[in-house]
CSV table of C-alpha atoms and ligand atoms in Angstrom, one decimal:
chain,number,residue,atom,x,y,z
A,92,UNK,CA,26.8,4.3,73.4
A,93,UNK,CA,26.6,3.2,70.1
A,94,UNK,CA,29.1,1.0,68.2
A,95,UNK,CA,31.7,3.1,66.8
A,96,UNK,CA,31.9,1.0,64.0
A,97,UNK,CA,27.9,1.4,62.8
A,98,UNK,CA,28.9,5.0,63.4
A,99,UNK,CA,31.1,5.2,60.9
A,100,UNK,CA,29.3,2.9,58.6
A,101,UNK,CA,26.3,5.4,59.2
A,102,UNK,CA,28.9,7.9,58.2
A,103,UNK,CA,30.1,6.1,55.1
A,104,UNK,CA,26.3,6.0,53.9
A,105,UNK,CA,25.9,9.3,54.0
A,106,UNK,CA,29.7,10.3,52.5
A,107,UNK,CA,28.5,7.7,49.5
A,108,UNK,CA,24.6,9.0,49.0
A,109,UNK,CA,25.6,12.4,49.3
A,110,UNK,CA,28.9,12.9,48.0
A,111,UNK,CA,30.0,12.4,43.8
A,112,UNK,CA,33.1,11.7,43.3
A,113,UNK,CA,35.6,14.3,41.5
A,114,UNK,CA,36.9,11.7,39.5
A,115,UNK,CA,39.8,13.5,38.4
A,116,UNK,CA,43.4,11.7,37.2
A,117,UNK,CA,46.8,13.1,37.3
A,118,UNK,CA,49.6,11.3,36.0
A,119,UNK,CA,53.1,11.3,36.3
A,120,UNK,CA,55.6,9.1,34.8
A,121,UNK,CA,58.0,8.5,31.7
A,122,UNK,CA,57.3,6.9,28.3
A,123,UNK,CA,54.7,3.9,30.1
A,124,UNK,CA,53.0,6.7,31.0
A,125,UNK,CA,53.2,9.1,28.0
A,126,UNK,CA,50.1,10.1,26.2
A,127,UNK,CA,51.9,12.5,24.0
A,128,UNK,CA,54.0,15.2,25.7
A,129,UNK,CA,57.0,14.1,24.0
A,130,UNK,CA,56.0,15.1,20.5
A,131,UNK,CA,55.9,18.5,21.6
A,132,UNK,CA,59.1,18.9,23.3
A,133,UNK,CA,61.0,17.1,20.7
A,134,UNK,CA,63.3,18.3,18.2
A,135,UNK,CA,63.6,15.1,16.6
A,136,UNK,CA,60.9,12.7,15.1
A,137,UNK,CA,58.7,11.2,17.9
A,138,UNK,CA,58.6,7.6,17.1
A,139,UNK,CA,55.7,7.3,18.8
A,140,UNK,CA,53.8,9.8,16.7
A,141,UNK,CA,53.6,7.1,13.8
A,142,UNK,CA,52.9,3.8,13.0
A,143,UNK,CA,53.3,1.2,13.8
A,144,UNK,CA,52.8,2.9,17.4
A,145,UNK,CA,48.8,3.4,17.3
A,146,UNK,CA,48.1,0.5,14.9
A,147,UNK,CA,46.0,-1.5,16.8
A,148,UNK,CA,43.9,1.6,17.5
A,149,UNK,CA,44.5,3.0,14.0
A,150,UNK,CA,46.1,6.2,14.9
A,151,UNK,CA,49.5,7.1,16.3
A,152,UNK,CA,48.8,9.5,19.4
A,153,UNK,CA,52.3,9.8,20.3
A,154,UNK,CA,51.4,6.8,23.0
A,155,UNK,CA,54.1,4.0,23.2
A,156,UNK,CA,52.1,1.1,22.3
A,157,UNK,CA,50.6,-0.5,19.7
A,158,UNK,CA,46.8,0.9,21.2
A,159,UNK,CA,45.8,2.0,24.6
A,160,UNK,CA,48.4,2.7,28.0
A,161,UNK,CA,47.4,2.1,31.4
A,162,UNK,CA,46.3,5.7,32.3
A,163,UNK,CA,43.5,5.3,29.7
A,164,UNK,CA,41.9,2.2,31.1
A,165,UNK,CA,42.0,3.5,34.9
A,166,UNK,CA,40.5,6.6,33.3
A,167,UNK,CA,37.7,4.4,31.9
A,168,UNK,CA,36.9,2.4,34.7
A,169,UNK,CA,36.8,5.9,36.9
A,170,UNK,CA,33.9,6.8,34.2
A,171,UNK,CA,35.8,9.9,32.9
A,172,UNK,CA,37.4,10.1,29.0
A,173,UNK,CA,41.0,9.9,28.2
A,174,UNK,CA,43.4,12.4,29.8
A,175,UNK,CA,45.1,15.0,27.7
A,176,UNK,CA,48.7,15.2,27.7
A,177,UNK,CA,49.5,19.0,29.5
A,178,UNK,CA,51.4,20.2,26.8
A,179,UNK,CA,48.7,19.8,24.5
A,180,UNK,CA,47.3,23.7,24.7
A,181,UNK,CA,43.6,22.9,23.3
A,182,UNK,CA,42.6,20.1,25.4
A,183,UNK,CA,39.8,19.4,28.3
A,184,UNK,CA,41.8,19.3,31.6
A,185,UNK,CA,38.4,19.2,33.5
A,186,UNK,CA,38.9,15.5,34.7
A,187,UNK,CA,42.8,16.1,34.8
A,188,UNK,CA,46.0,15.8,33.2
A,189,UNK,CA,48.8,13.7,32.2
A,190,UNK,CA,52.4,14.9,33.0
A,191,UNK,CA,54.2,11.8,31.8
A,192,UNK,CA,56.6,12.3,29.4
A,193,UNK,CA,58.8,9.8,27.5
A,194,UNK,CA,62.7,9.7,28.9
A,195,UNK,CA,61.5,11.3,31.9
A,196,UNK,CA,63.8,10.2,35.3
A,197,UNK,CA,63.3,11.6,38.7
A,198,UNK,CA,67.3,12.6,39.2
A,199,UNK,CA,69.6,14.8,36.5
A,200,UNK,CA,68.2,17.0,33.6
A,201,UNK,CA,66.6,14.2,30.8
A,202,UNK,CA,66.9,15.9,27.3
A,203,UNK,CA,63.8,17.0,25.8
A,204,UNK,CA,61.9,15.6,28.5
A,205,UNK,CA,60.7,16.2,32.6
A,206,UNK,CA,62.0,14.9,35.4
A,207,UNK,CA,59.8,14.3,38.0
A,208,UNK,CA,60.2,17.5,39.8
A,209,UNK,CA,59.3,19.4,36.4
A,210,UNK,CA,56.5,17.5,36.2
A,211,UNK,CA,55.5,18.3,39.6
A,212,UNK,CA,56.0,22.3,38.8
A,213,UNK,CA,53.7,22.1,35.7
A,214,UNK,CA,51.0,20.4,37.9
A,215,UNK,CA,51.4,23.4,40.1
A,216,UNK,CA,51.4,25.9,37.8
A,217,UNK,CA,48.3,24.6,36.2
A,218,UNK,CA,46.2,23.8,39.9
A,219,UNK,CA,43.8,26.7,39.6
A,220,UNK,CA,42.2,24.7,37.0
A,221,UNK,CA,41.0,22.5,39.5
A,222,UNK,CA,39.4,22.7,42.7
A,223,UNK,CA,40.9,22.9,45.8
A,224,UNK,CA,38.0,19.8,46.5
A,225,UNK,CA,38.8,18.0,42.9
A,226,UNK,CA,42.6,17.7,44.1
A,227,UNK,CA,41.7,16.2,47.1
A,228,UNK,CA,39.9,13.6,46.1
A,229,UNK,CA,41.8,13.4,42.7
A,230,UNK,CA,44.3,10.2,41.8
A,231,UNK,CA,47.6,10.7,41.2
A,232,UNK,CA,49.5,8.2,39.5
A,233,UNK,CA,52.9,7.4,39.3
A,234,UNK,CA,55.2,5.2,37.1
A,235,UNK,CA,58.6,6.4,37.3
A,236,UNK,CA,62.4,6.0,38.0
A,237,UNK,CA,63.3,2.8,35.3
A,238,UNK,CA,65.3,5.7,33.2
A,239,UNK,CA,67.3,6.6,36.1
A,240,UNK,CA,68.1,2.3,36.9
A,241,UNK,CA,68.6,1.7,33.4
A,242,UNK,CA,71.1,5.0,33.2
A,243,UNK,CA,72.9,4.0,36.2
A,244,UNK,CA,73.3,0.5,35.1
A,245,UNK,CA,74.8,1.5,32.2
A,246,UNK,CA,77.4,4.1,33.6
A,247,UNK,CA,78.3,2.1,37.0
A,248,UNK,CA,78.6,-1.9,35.5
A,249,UNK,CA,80.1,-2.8,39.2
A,250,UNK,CA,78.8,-0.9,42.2
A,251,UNK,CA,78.7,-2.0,45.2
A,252,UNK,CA,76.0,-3.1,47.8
A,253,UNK,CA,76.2,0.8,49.7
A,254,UNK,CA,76.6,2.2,46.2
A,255,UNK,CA,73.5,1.1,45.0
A,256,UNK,CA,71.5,2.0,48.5
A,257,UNK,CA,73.1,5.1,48.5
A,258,UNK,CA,71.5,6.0,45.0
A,259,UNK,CA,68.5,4.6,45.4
A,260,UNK,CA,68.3,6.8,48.4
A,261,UNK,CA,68.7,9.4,46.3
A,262,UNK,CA,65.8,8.7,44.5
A,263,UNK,CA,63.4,8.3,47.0
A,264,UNK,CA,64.5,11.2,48.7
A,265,UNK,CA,63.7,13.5,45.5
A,266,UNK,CA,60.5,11.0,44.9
A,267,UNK,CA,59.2,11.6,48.9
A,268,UNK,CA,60.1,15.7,48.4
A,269,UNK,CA,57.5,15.9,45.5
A,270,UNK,CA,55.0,13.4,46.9
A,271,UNK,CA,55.3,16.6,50.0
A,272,UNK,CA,54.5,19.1,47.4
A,273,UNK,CA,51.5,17.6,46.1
A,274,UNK,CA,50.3,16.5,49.3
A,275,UNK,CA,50.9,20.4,49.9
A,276,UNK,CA,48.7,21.6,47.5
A,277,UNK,CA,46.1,19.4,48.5
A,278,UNK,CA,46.7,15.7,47.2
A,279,UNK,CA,45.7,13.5,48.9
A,280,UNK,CA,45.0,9.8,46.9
A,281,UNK,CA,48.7,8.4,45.5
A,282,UNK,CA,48.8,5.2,43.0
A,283,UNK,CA,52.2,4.0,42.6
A,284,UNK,CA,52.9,1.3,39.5
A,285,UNK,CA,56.2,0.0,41.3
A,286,UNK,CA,59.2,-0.6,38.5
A,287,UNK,CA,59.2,-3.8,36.6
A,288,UNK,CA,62.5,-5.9,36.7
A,289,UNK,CA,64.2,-4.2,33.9
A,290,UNK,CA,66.6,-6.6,32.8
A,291,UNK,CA,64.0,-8.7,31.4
A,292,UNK,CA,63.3,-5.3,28.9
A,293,UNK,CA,64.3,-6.5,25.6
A,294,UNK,CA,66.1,-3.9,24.8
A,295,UNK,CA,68.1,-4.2,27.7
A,296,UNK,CA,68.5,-8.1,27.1
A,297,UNK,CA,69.6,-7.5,23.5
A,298,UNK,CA,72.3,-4.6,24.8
A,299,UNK,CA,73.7,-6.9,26.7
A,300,UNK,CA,74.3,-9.8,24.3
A,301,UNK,CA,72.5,-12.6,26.1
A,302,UNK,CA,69.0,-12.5,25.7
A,303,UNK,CA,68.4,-15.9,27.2
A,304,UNK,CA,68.4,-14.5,31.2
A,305,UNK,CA,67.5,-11.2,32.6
A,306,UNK,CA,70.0,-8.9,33.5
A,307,UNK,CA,71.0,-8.8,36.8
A,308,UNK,CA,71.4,-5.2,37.7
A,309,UNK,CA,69.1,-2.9,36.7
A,310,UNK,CA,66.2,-5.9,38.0
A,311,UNK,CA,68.4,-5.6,41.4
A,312,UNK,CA,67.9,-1.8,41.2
A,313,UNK,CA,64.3,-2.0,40.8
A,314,UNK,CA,63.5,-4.6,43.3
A,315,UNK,CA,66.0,-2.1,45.7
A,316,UNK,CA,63.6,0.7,44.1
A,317,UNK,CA,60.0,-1.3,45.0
A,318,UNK,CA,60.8,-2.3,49.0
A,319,UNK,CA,62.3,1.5,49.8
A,320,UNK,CA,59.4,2.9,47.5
A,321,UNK,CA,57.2,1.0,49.9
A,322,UNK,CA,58.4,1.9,53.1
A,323,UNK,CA,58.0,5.5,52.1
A,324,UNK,CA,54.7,5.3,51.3
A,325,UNK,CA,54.1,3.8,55.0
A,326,UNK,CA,55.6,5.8,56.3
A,327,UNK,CA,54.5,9.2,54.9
A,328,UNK,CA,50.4,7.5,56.0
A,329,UNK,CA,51.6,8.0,59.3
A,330,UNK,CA,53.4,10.9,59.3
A,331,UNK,CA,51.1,12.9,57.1
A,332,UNK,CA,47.6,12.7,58.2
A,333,UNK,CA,44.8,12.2,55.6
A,334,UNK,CA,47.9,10.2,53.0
A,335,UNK,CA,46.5,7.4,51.6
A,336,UNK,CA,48.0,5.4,48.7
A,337,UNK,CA,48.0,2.4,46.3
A,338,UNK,CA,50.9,0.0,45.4
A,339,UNK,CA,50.9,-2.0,43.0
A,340,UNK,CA,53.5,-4.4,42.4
A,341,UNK,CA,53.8,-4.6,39.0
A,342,UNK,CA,57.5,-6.0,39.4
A,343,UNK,CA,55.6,-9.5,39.9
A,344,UNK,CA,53.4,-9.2,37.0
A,345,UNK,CA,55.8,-8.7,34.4
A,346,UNK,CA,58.7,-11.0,35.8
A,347,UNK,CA,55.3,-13.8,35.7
A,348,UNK,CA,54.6,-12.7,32.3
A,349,UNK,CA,57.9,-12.9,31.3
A,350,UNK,CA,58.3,-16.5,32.7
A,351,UNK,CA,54.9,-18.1,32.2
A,352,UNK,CA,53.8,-15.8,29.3
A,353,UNK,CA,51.0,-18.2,28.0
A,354,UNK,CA,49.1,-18.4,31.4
A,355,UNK,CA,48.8,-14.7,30.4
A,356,UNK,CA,47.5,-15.5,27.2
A,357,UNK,CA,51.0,-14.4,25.2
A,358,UNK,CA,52.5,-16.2,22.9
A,359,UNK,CA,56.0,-14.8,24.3
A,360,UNK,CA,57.2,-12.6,26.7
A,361,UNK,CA,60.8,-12.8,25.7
A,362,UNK,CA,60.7,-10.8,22.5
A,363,UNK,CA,58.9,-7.6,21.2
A,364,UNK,CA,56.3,-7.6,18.6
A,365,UNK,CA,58.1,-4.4,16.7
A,366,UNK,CA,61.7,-3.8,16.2
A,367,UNK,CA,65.2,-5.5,15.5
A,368,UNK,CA,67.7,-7.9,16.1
A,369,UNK,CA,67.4,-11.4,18.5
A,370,UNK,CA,64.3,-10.4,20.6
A,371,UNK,CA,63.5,-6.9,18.5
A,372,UNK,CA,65.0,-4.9,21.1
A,373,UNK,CA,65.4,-2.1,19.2
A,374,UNK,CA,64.3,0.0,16.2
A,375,UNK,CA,60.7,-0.8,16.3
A,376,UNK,CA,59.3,0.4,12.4
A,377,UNK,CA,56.3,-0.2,10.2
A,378,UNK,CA,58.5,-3.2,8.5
A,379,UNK,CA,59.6,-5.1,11.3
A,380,UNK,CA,56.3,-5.0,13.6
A,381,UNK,CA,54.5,-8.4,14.3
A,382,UNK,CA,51.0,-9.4,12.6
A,383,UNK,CA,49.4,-10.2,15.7
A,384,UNK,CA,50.3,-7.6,18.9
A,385,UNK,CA,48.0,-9.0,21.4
A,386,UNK,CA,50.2,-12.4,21.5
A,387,UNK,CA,53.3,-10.2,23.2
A,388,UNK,CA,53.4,-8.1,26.3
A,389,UNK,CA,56.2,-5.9,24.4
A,390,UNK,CA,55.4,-3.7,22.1
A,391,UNK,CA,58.7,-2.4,21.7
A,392,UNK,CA,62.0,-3.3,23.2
A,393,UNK,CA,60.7,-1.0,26.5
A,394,UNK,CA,57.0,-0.8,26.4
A,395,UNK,CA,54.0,-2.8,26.9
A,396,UNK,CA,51.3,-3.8,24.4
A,397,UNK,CA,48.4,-2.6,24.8
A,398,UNK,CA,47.2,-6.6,25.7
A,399,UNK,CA,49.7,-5.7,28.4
A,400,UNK,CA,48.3,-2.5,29.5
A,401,UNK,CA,44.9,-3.8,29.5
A,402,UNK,CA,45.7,-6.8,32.1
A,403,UNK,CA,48.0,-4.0,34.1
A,404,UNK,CA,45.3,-1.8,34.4
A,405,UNK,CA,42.7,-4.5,35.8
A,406,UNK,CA,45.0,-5.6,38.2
A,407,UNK,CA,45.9,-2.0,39.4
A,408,UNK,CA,41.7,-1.2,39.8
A,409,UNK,CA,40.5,-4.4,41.3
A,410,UNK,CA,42.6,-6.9,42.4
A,411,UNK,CA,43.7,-8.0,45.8
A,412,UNK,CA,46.2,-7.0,48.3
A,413,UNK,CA,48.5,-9.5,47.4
A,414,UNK,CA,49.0,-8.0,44.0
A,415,UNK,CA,48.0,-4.2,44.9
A,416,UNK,CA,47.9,-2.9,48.6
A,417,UNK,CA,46.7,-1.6,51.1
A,418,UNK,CA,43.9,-0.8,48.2
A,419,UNK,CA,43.1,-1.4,45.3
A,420,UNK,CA,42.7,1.7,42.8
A,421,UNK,CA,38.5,1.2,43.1
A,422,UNK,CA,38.9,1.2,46.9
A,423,UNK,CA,41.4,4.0,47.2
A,424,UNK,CA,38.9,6.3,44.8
A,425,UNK,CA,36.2,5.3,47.3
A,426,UNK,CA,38.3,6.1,50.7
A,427,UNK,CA,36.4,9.4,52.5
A,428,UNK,CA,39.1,12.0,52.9
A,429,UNK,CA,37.1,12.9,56.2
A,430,UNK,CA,36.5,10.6,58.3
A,431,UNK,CA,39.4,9.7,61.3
A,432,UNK,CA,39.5,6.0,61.2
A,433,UNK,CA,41.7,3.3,61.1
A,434,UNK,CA,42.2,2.5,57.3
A,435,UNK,CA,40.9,-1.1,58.3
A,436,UNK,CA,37.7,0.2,59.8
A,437,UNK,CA,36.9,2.1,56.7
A,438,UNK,CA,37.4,-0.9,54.6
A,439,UNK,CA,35.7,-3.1,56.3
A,440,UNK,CA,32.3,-0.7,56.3
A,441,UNK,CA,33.1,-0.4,52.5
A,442,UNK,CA,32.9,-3.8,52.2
A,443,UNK,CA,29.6,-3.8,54.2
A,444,UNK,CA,28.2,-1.6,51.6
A,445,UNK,CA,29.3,-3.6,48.6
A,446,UNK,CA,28.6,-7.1,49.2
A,447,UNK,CA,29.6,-8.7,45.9
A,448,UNK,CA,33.0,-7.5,46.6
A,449,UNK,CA,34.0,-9.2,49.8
A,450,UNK,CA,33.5,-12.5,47.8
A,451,UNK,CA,36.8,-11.8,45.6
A,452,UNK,CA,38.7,-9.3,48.5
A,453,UNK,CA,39.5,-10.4,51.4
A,454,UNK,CA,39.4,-7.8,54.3
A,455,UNK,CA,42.6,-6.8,55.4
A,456,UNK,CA,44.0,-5.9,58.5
A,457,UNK,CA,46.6,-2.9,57.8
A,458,UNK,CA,49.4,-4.1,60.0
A,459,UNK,CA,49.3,-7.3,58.5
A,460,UNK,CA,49.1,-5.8,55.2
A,461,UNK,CA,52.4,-4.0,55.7
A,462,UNK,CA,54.0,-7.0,57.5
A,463,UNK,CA,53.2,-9.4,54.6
A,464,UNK,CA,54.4,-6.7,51.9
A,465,UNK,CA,57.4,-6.7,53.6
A,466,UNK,CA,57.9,-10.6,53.5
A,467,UNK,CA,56.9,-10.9,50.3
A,468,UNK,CA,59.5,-8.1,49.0
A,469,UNK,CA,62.7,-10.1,50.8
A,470,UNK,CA,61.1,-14.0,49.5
A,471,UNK,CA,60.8,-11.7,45.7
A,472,UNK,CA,64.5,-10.7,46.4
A,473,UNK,CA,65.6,-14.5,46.8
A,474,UNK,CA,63.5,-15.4,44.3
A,475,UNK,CA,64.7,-13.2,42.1
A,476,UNK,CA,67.8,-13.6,42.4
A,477,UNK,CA,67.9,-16.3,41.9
A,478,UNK,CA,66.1,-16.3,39.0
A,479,UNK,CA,68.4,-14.2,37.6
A,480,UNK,CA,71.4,-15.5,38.1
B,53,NAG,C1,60.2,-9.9,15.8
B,53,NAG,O1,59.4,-9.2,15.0
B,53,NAG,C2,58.9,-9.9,13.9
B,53,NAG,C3,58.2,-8.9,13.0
B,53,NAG,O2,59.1,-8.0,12.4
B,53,NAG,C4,58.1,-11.1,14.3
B,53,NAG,O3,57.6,-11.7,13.1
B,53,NAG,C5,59.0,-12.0,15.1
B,53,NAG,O4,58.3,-13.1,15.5
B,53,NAG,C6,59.6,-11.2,16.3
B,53,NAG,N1,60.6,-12.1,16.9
B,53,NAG,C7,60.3,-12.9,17.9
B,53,NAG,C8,61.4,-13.6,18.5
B,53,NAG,O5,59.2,-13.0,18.4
């Protein structure tokens, strides 16, 4: 009998010479994430609808940064143009859609915004412009939950250990109900951008009067956030046949950007390029912005430049498992939805068929995988910690 594993490989040749790939993004998120809905659910003016958000692109497109956001570079290295925002009525959907929308939180009613769960209902109420075969092998991406940390942190200063489980529970909970949805109608390939310690926002720094440190506990809620966002996402491969996913953890990236910003090629990761007061936390305008954005990962007190997005949205599409696991965004695109195999066995024929990969990835076993993710999550807790303390 033949080797199972040339089988498959034989298999994988013919998926990859006869199959194109959909190449179609859905996005879900908040303001990170926001290639502007907001401006037309506002009331109010939508900063990000003028300069000095655009600038470095020459046009404000209600994006919060000074150029492009993450969703347009995956976008670019799938081969397919920028995604329209949903609530734009005049758009080409025909490689997706982007649900994001600034404020957005995944628990309570956000004003002028979606949570999650709205997001999830637009998507549904809009499928029939795709194929049932387009939203199964499309990407959807996620960034969201830091309003609903930040919100709690705000309103609860002292909770304790169970109250903090208990609402991050909470969250996952109504996270893992729309993940079900989505997997319902057909979904089938989920990127998650874990949340980034959100003390070290500067606008959450400058709130809370010492911008020297990170703040403790909205960091602590995220890092609570990333391991039980993790386990979810194991845990729904194996109960929910066909589920494969993406994490990236971009909790490491910033809080190493932060701390070491010049080995990222910023000048600072302390302090905004736009805005007011010790490290422009706030009140980003056209006469407080900085000459050069590419030397700061903030933009604004609460969102990346687009120097930051660009690095963000490499890591998320190419680099290893110890940064983004069990696959990488390229991988995960390339995963047949078809084939029974072990995750591992699939990877390891890709590999086969790409040979200048395996140089820079190493193959992964998908036990190990989870087993390291896991230890690296409770040595980043320490660490952390003690970091932030
Ligand atoms: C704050 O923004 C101004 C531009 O208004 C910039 O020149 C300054 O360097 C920024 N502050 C810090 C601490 O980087």
């Amino acid at each position: 009998m033949a080797n199972p594993k040339s089988h498959l490989f034989a298999l994988l040749l013919l998926h990859f010479s006869t199959v194109s790939l959909a190449q179609t993004l859905f996005v879900f998120g908040d303001g990170l994430y926001d290639a502007g809905n907001k401006q037309f659910v506002s009331s109010n003016r939508v900063d990000a609808s003028f300069p000095p958000y655009g600038i470095t692109l020459g046009e404000a497109t209600g994006r919060w940064s000074d150029g492009r956001i993450v969703p347009d570079y995956l976008a670019s290295f799938m081969g397919i143009s920028q995604i329209p925002p949903i609530l734009r009525a005049t758009a080409d959907f025909s490689h997706g859609a982007n649900f994001a929308i600034a404020d957005a939180t995944v628990l309570g009613a956000p004003p002028e915004s979606m949570t999650l769960s709205q997001q999830v209902i637009k998507f549904s109420e809009n499928k029939n412009k795709w194929t049932a075969k387009a939203r199964s092998e499309a990407i959807y991406l996620f960034y969201i939950a830091s309003d609903d940390y930040l919100n709690y942190a705000k309103n609860n200063p002292n909770p304790s250990d169970d109250q903090k489980q208990a609402f991050v529970d909470r969250v996952i909970a109504a996270i893992e109900a729309e993940l079900k949805v989505l997997y319902g109608s057909g979904g089938r390939k989920f990127a998650f951008q874990n949340l980034a310690p959100l003390g070290c926002l500067p606008a959450v720094k400058q709130a809370n009067g010492n911008v020297q440190e990170c703040v403790r506990l909205p960091s602590e809620m995220a890092e609570l956030h990333n391991k039980k966002l993790l386990q979810l996402l194991v845990e729904l491969s194996r109960q929910l046949s066909g589920f494969q996913y993406s994490f990236y953890d971009f909790f490491s990236s910033i809080q190493n950007r932060v701390i070491k910003s010049k080995t990222y090629t910023f000048e600072t990761g302390m302090a905004a390029c736009c805005g007011t007061g010790s490290v422009n936390g706030t009140s980003c305008s056209t006469s407080n912005v900085c000459a050069k954005p590419e030397d700061y990962l903030f933009f604004d007190g609460k969102h990346l430049t687009q120097e930051g997005n660009l690095q963000v949205g490499h890591l998320i599409w190419g680099s290893d498992p110890e940064v983004v696991g069990p696959n990488n965004l390229r991988e995960l695109l390339f995963l047949p939805l078809d084939i029974t195999a072990t995750l591992a066995n699939i990877q390891e024929a890709m590999a086969a068929t790409m040979p200048r990969q395996i140089k820079i990835e190493s193959l992964y076993d998908i036990k190990k995988m989870e087993s390291e993710m896991e230890n690296q999550w409770l040595y980043q807790v320490d660490k952390a910690t003690s970091f932030l303390i």
